């Protein structure tokens, strides 16, 4: 079994159908308590027709999930690829490739489960300070992902968007991103968002500048500024569900690392010890079961 750390606003009664072993509180993050639970393994079940809501609902129930309590938007900080490789005597590149395979499994599973939106944090603005050969490798991987992987996602009805300042990315990658977004924009299944050269602080800053400019030009009044207006200027304006209900970070770190700082205000946070290449379907299902036991009252 693998240790997992869960951050939540407040505890609620545990569903007796899916008991979780709770241990002592380990630390506090932004006034939220963190509990340690155990991940159990679960068998893989056959897939169904994603367009048949009744069958999909039954499959969720077979997995121990309630359709009405599924998160709309899941965000993932896929951490631990290099450490996974290092502990196995492998090169960092092999760790990133293993992480890419794990990412594909998560994407296809979320599509199968009927989630509306899925965001992966793959490359931050701070990651440019890594060694050049590593950055160049990642850029090539992202480009190949936009071409080969996205084509498979397109056939499954998945829409792909990229969050972040893409102007700083290599031109060939920018073209691949534009093509991926254009060819999948009509898809109505899972909305996959990939964060490249993304910064939560910059996201808030650029939204603030756009709103200030509109006030200066007389397009809106100061009194018009509210949360809804601000949300429309963030990178996540491309999706119907901009605020994640659930964030999973692998690799053992317990921080959000400048990711979606505005959007994560009321998100349930799950921190998993295992590295991302080892993150499997059973882990996601266990986290989803735990998520469904939470009572989210948004501070009310």
Short mmCIF file of N, CA, C and O in Angstrom, two decimals, residues 32-113:
data_model
loop_
_atom_site.label_atom_id
_atom_site.label_comp_id
_atom_site.label_asym_id
_atom_site.label_seq_id
_atom_site.Cartn_x
_atom_site.Cartn_y
_atom_site.Cartn_z
N UNK A 32 -6.03 24.35 6.40
CA UNK A 32 -6.72 23.11 6.10
C UNK A 32 -5.95 21.96 6.73
O UNK A 32 -4.73 21.92 6.71
N UNK A 33 -6.66 20.98 7.27
CA UNK A 33 -6.02 19.85 7.90
C UNK A 33 -5.62 18.82 6.86
O UNK A 33 -6.29 18.63 5.88
N UNK A 34 -4.54 18.14 7.15
CA UNK A 34 -4.04 17.12 6.24
C UNK A 34 -4.11 15.78 6.94
O UNK A 34 -3.61 15.63 8.04
N UNK A 35 -4.74 14.83 6.32
CA UNK A 35 -4.84 13.50 6.87
C UNK A 35 -4.11 12.52 5.97
O UNK A 35 -4.02 12.72 4.77
N UNK A 36 -3.60 11.46 6.56
CA UNK A 36 -2.92 10.43 5.78
C UNK A 36 -3.87 9.26 5.61
O UNK A 36 -4.48 8.82 6.57
N UNK A 37 -4.03 8.80 4.37
CA UNK A 37 -4.85 7.64 4.12
C UNK A 37 -4.05 6.65 3.31
O UNK A 37 -2.96 6.95 2.83
N UNK A 38 -4.57 5.45 3.16
CA UNK A 38 -3.88 4.41 2.43
C UNK A 38 -4.54 4.15 1.09
O UNK A 38 -5.76 4.16 0.97
N UNK A 39 -3.71 3.95 0.07
CA UNK A 39 -4.21 3.62 -1.25
C UNK A 39 -4.28 2.10 -1.37
O UNK A 39 -3.30 1.41 -1.15
N UNK A 40 -5.44 1.60 -1.77
CA UNK A 40 -5.62 0.18 -1.98
C UNK A 40 -5.67 -0.09 -3.47
O UNK A 40 -6.00 0.79 -4.26
N UNK A 41 -5.38 -1.28 -3.88
CA UNK A 41 -5.45 -1.63 -5.30
C UNK A 41 -6.85 -2.11 -5.63
O UNK A 41 -7.52 -2.74 -4.83
N UNK A 42 -7.30 -1.79 -6.86
CA UNK A 42 -8.61 -2.19 -7.33
C UNK A 42 -8.46 -2.74 -8.74
O UNK A 42 -7.63 -2.30 -9.53
N UNK A 43 -9.28 -3.68 -9.08
CA UNK A 43 -9.18 -4.33 -10.38
C UNK A 43 -9.63 -3.40 -11.48
O UNK A 43 -10.49 -2.55 -11.30
N UNK A 44 -9.07 -3.59 -12.66
CA UNK A 44 -9.42 -2.79 -13.81
C UNK A 44 -10.68 -3.37 -14.44
O UNK A 44 -10.79 -4.56 -14.64
N UNK A 45 -11.62 -2.49 -14.75
CA UNK A 45 -12.89 -2.94 -15.28
C UNK A 45 -13.01 -2.57 -16.75
O UNK A 45 -12.36 -1.64 -17.23
N UNK A 46 -13.85 -3.28 -17.49
CA UNK A 46 -14.00 -3.00 -18.90
C UNK A 46 -14.61 -1.63 -19.14
O UNK A 46 -15.35 -1.10 -18.32
N UNK A 47 -14.28 -1.04 -20.28
CA UNK A 47 -14.80 0.27 -20.63
C UNK A 47 -16.19 0.14 -21.24
O UNK A 47 -16.64 -0.94 -21.58
N UNK A 48 -16.87 1.26 -21.39
CA UNK A 48 -18.21 1.25 -21.97
C UNK A 48 -18.34 2.37 -22.99
O UNK A 48 -17.43 3.16 -23.18
N UNK A 49 -19.50 2.41 -23.62
CA UNK A 49 -19.79 3.46 -24.58
C UNK A 49 -19.87 4.78 -23.83
O UNK A 49 -20.78 4.97 -23.00
N UNK A 50 -18.97 5.73 -24.10
CA UNK A 50 -18.96 6.99 -23.34
C UNK A 50 -20.20 7.84 -23.56
O UNK A 50 -20.47 8.75 -22.80
N UNK A 51 -20.96 7.58 -24.63
CA UNK A 51 -22.14 8.38 -24.91
C UNK A 51 -23.39 7.85 -24.22
O UNK A 51 -24.45 8.47 -24.27
N UNK A 52 -23.29 6.72 -23.59
CA UNK A 52 -24.45 6.12 -22.95
C UNK A 52 -24.40 6.41 -21.46
O UNK A 52 -23.71 5.75 -20.69
N UNK A 53 -25.14 7.43 -21.01
CA UNK A 53 -25.06 7.89 -19.63
C UNK A 53 -25.45 6.81 -18.62
O UNK A 53 -24.87 6.72 -17.54
N UNK A 54 -26.44 6.00 -18.97
CA UNK A 54 -26.90 4.97 -18.05
C UNK A 54 -25.81 3.94 -17.81
O UNK A 54 -25.49 3.58 -16.67
N UNK A 55 -25.20 3.47 -18.88
CA UNK A 55 -24.13 2.48 -18.76
C UNK A 55 -22.95 3.08 -18.03
O UNK A 55 -22.34 2.45 -17.17
N UNK A 56 -22.61 4.35 -18.35
CA UNK A 56 -21.48 5.00 -17.68
C UNK A 56 -21.74 5.12 -16.19
O UNK A 56 -20.86 4.88 -15.37
N UNK A 57 -22.98 5.48 -15.83
CA UNK A 57 -23.32 5.60 -14.42
C UNK A 57 -23.18 4.28 -13.70
O UNK A 57 -22.68 4.22 -12.58
N UNK A 58 -23.61 3.20 -14.34
CA UNK A 58 -23.48 1.88 -13.73
C UNK A 58 -22.02 1.49 -13.55
O UNK A 58 -21.64 0.89 -12.55
N UNK A 59 -21.20 1.82 -14.53
CA UNK A 59 -19.77 1.49 -14.43
C UNK A 59 -19.10 2.27 -13.30
O UNK A 59 -18.23 1.75 -12.61
N UNK A 60 -19.50 3.52 -13.12
CA UNK A 60 -18.96 4.29 -12.01
C UNK A 60 -19.36 3.66 -10.68
O UNK A 60 -18.54 3.56 -9.76
N UNK A 61 -20.60 3.21 -10.59
CA UNK A 61 -21.07 2.59 -9.35
C UNK A 61 -20.34 1.27 -9.09
O UNK A 61 -20.04 0.93 -7.94
N UNK A 62 -20.04 0.53 -10.15
CA UNK A 62 -19.27 -0.71 -9.99
C UNK A 62 -17.89 -0.40 -9.41
O UNK A 62 -17.35 -1.14 -8.60
N UNK A 63 -17.33 0.73 -9.81
CA UNK A 63 -16.02 1.15 -9.29
C UNK A 63 -16.12 1.76 -7.89
O UNK A 63 -15.12 2.20 -7.34
N UNK A 64 -17.32 1.82 -7.36
CA UNK A 64 -17.50 2.42 -6.04
C UNK A 64 -17.63 3.91 -6.08
O UNK A 64 -17.36 4.60 -5.09
N UNK A 65 -18.05 4.47 -7.23
CA UNK A 65 -18.18 5.91 -7.39
C UNK A 65 -19.63 6.29 -7.68
O UNK A 65 -20.34 5.55 -8.37
N UNK A 66 -20.05 7.43 -7.16
CA UNK A 66 -21.38 7.93 -7.42
C UNK A 66 -21.31 8.98 -8.54
O UNK A 66 -20.57 9.97 -8.41
N UNK A 67 -22.05 8.79 -9.63
CA UNK A 67 -21.97 9.73 -10.77
C UNK A 67 -22.21 11.17 -10.38
O UNK A 67 -21.54 12.08 -10.87
N UNK A 68 -23.17 11.42 -9.47
CA UNK A 68 -23.53 12.78 -9.11
C UNK A 68 -22.47 13.47 -8.25
O UNK A 68 -22.51 14.69 -8.06
N UNK A 69 -21.52 12.71 -7.72
CA UNK A 69 -20.47 13.28 -6.87
C UNK A 69 -19.10 13.32 -7.55
O UNK A 69 -18.09 13.62 -6.91
N UNK A 70 -19.06 13.02 -8.84
CA UNK A 70 -17.80 13.06 -9.56
C UNK A 70 -17.32 14.51 -9.71
O UNK A 70 -18.12 15.42 -9.93
N UNK A 71 -16.02 14.75 -9.59
CA UNK A 71 -15.52 16.11 -9.83
C UNK A 71 -15.69 16.48 -11.29
O UNK A 71 -15.58 15.61 -12.17
N UNK A 72 -15.97 17.73 -11.54
CA UNK A 72 -16.06 18.20 -12.93
C UNK A 72 -14.66 18.42 -13.51
O UNK A 72 -14.40 18.12 -14.67
N UNK A 73 -13.76 18.98 -12.68
CA UNK A 73 -12.42 19.36 -13.14
C UNK A 73 -11.37 18.79 -12.20
O UNK A 73 -11.37 19.07 -11.01
N UNK A 74 -10.49 18.00 -12.76
CA UNK A 74 -9.35 17.44 -12.02
C UNK A 74 -8.07 18.09 -12.52
O UNK A 74 -7.85 18.18 -13.73
N UNK A 75 -7.23 18.54 -11.60
CA UNK A 75 -5.92 19.09 -11.95
C UNK A 75 -4.83 18.18 -11.39
O UNK A 75 -4.98 17.62 -10.30
N UNK A 76 -3.74 18.04 -12.14
CA UNK A 76 -2.66 17.13 -11.74
C UNK A 76 -1.31 17.82 -11.88
O UNK A 76 -0.99 18.39 -12.92
N UNK A 77 -0.54 17.81 -10.80
CA UNK A 77 0.88 18.21 -10.85
C UNK A 77 1.67 16.91 -10.91
O UNK A 77 1.82 16.21 -9.90
N UNK A 78 2.13 16.59 -12.10
CA UNK A 78 2.78 15.30 -12.35
C UNK A 78 4.26 15.39 -11.97
O UNK A 78 5.11 15.69 -12.81
N UNK A 79 4.57 15.12 -10.72
CA UNK A 79 5.92 15.33 -10.18
C UNK A 79 6.60 13.99 -9.89
O UNK A 79 5.95 13.00 -9.54
N UNK A 80 7.93 13.97 -10.04
CA UNK A 80 8.71 12.81 -9.65
C UNK A 80 9.31 12.00 -10.77
O UNK A 80 9.89 10.93 -10.53
N UNK A 81 9.21 12.47 -12.00
CA UNK A 81 9.75 11.70 -13.13
C UNK A 81 11.26 11.47 -13.03
O UNK A 81 11.75 10.35 -13.22
N UNK A 82 11.99 12.54 -12.72
CA UNK A 82 13.45 12.42 -12.65
C UNK A 82 13.90 11.58 -11.47
O UNK A 82 14.84 10.78 -11.58
N UNK A 83 13.23 11.73 -10.33
CA UNK A 83 13.59 10.93 -9.16
C UNK A 83 13.27 9.45 -9.39
O UNK A 83 14.00 8.57 -8.95
N UNK A 84 12.17 9.21 -10.09
CA UNK A 84 11.81 7.83 -10.45
C UNK A 84 12.92 7.20 -11.27
O UNK A 84 13.32 6.05 -11.03
N UNK A 85 13.44 7.94 -12.24
CA UNK A 85 14.52 7.43 -13.09
C UNK A 85 15.82 7.26 -12.31
O UNK A 85 16.50 6.24 -12.43
N UNK A 86 16.14 8.25 -11.48
CA UNK A 86 17.39 8.20 -10.72
C UNK A 86 17.44 6.99 -9.80
O UNK A 86 18.49 6.32 -9.70
N UNK A 87 16.35 6.68 -9.14
CA UNK A 87 16.32 5.54 -8.22
C UNK A 87 16.44 4.20 -8.95
O UNK A 87 16.73 3.19 -8.31
N UNK A 88 16.25 4.21 -10.25
CA UNK A 88 16.36 2.99 -11.04
C UNK A 88 17.62 2.98 -11.89
O UNK A 88 17.80 2.11 -12.74
N UNK A 89 18.49 3.97 -11.67
CA UNK A 89 19.73 4.04 -12.42
C UNK A 89 19.53 4.41 -13.87
O UNK A 89 20.36 4.09 -14.73
N UNK A 90 18.44 5.11 -14.16
CA UNK A 90 18.11 5.50 -15.53
C UNK A 90 18.36 6.99 -15.75
O UNK A 90 18.52 7.76 -14.79
N UNK A 91 18.38 7.39 -17.00
CA UNK A 91 18.53 8.80 -17.33
C UNK A 91 17.22 9.53 -17.09
O UNK A 91 16.14 8.94 -17.14
N UNK A 92 17.33 10.84 -16.85
CA UNK A 92 16.13 11.64 -16.62
C UNK A 92 15.16 11.57 -17.78
O UNK A 92 13.94 11.59 -17.59
N UNK A 93 15.69 11.45 -18.99
CA UNK A 93 14.82 11.37 -20.18
C UNK A 93 13.89 10.16 -20.10
O UNK A 93 12.73 10.23 -20.48
N UNK A 94 14.43 9.07 -19.60
CA UNK A 94 13.61 7.86 -19.48
C UNK A 94 12.49 8.04 -18.46
O UNK A 94 11.40 7.52 -18.61
N UNK A 95 12.78 8.83 -17.42
CA UNK A 95 11.75 9.12 -16.44
C UNK A 95 10.63 9.97 -17.03
O UNK A 95 9.45 9.73 -16.76
N UNK A 96 11.01 10.94 -17.85
CA UNK A 96 10.00 11.79 -18.48
C UNK A 96 9.15 10.99 -19.47
O UNK A 96 7.94 11.22 -19.58
N UNK A 97 9.78 10.06 -20.18
CA UNK A 97 9.00 9.23 -21.11
C UNK A 97 8.05 8.32 -20.36
O UNK A 97 6.91 8.10 -20.80
N UNK A 98 8.51 7.80 -19.21
CA UNK A 98 7.62 6.97 -18.39
C UNK A 98 6.46 7.81 -17.85
O UNK A 98 5.32 7.34 -17.78
N UNK A 99 6.75 9.06 -17.50
CA UNK A 99 5.70 9.96 -17.04
C UNK A 99 4.70 10.27 -18.13
O UNK A 99 3.50 10.38 -17.87
N UNK A 100 5.19 10.37 -19.36
CA UNK A 100 4.28 10.63 -20.48
C UNK A 100 3.32 9.46 -20.68
O UNK A 100 2.13 9.67 -20.97
N UNK A 101 3.83 8.24 -20.54
CA UNK A 101 2.95 7.06 -20.66
C UNK A 101 1.89 7.05 -19.55
O UNK A 101 0.72 6.74 -19.79
N UNK A 102 2.32 7.41 -18.33
CA UNK A 102 1.38 7.47 -17.22
C UNK A 102 0.34 8.55 -17.45
O UNK A 102 -0.85 8.38 -17.12
N UNK A 103 0.77 9.65 -18.02
CA UNK A 103 -0.15 10.75 -18.31
C UNK A 103 -1.22 10.32 -19.29
O UNK A 103 -2.41 10.63 -19.11
N UNK A 104 -0.84 9.59 -20.31
CA UNK A 104 -1.82 9.11 -21.28
C UNK A 104 -2.85 8.21 -20.62
O UNK A 104 -4.05 8.30 -20.91
N UNK A 105 -2.40 7.35 -19.70
CA UNK A 105 -3.33 6.46 -19.00
C UNK A 105 -4.33 7.26 -18.18
O UNK A 105 -5.53 6.93 -18.15
N UNK A 106 -3.85 8.32 -17.52
CA UNK A 106 -4.74 9.15 -16.71
C UNK A 106 -5.76 9.86 -17.59
O UNK A 106 -6.96 9.93 -17.28
N UNK A 107 -5.30 10.39 -18.72
CA UNK A 107 -6.19 11.11 -19.63
C UNK A 107 -7.29 10.20 -20.15
O UNK A 107 -8.48 10.55 -20.13
N UNK A 108 -6.92 9.03 -20.60
CA UNK A 108 -7.91 8.10 -21.16
C UNK A 108 -8.88 7.62 -20.09
O UNK A 108 -10.07 7.45 -20.35
N UNK A 109 -8.37 7.42 -18.86
CA UNK A 109 -9.25 6.99 -17.78
C UNK A 109 -10.25 8.10 -17.44
O UNK A 109 -11.45 7.84 -17.26
N UNK A 110 -9.78 9.34 -17.34
CA UNK A 110 -10.68 10.45 -17.01
C UNK A 110 -11.73 10.65 -18.10
O UNK A 110 -12.88 10.98 -17.80
N UNK A 111 -11.34 10.44 -19.34
CA UNK A 111 -12.30 10.51 -20.43
C UNK A 111 -13.35 9.42 -20.27
O UNK A 111 -14.55 9.65 -20.43
N UNK A 112 -12.90 8.21 -19.95
CA UNK A 112 -13.80 7.08 -19.76
C UNK A 112 -14.75 7.31 -18.59
O UNK A 112 -15.94 6.94 -18.65
N UNK A 113 -14.26 7.93 -17.52
CA UNK A 113 -15.09 8.17 -16.33
C UNK A 113 -16.06 9.32 -16.50
O UNK A 113 -16.91 9.54 -15.64
#
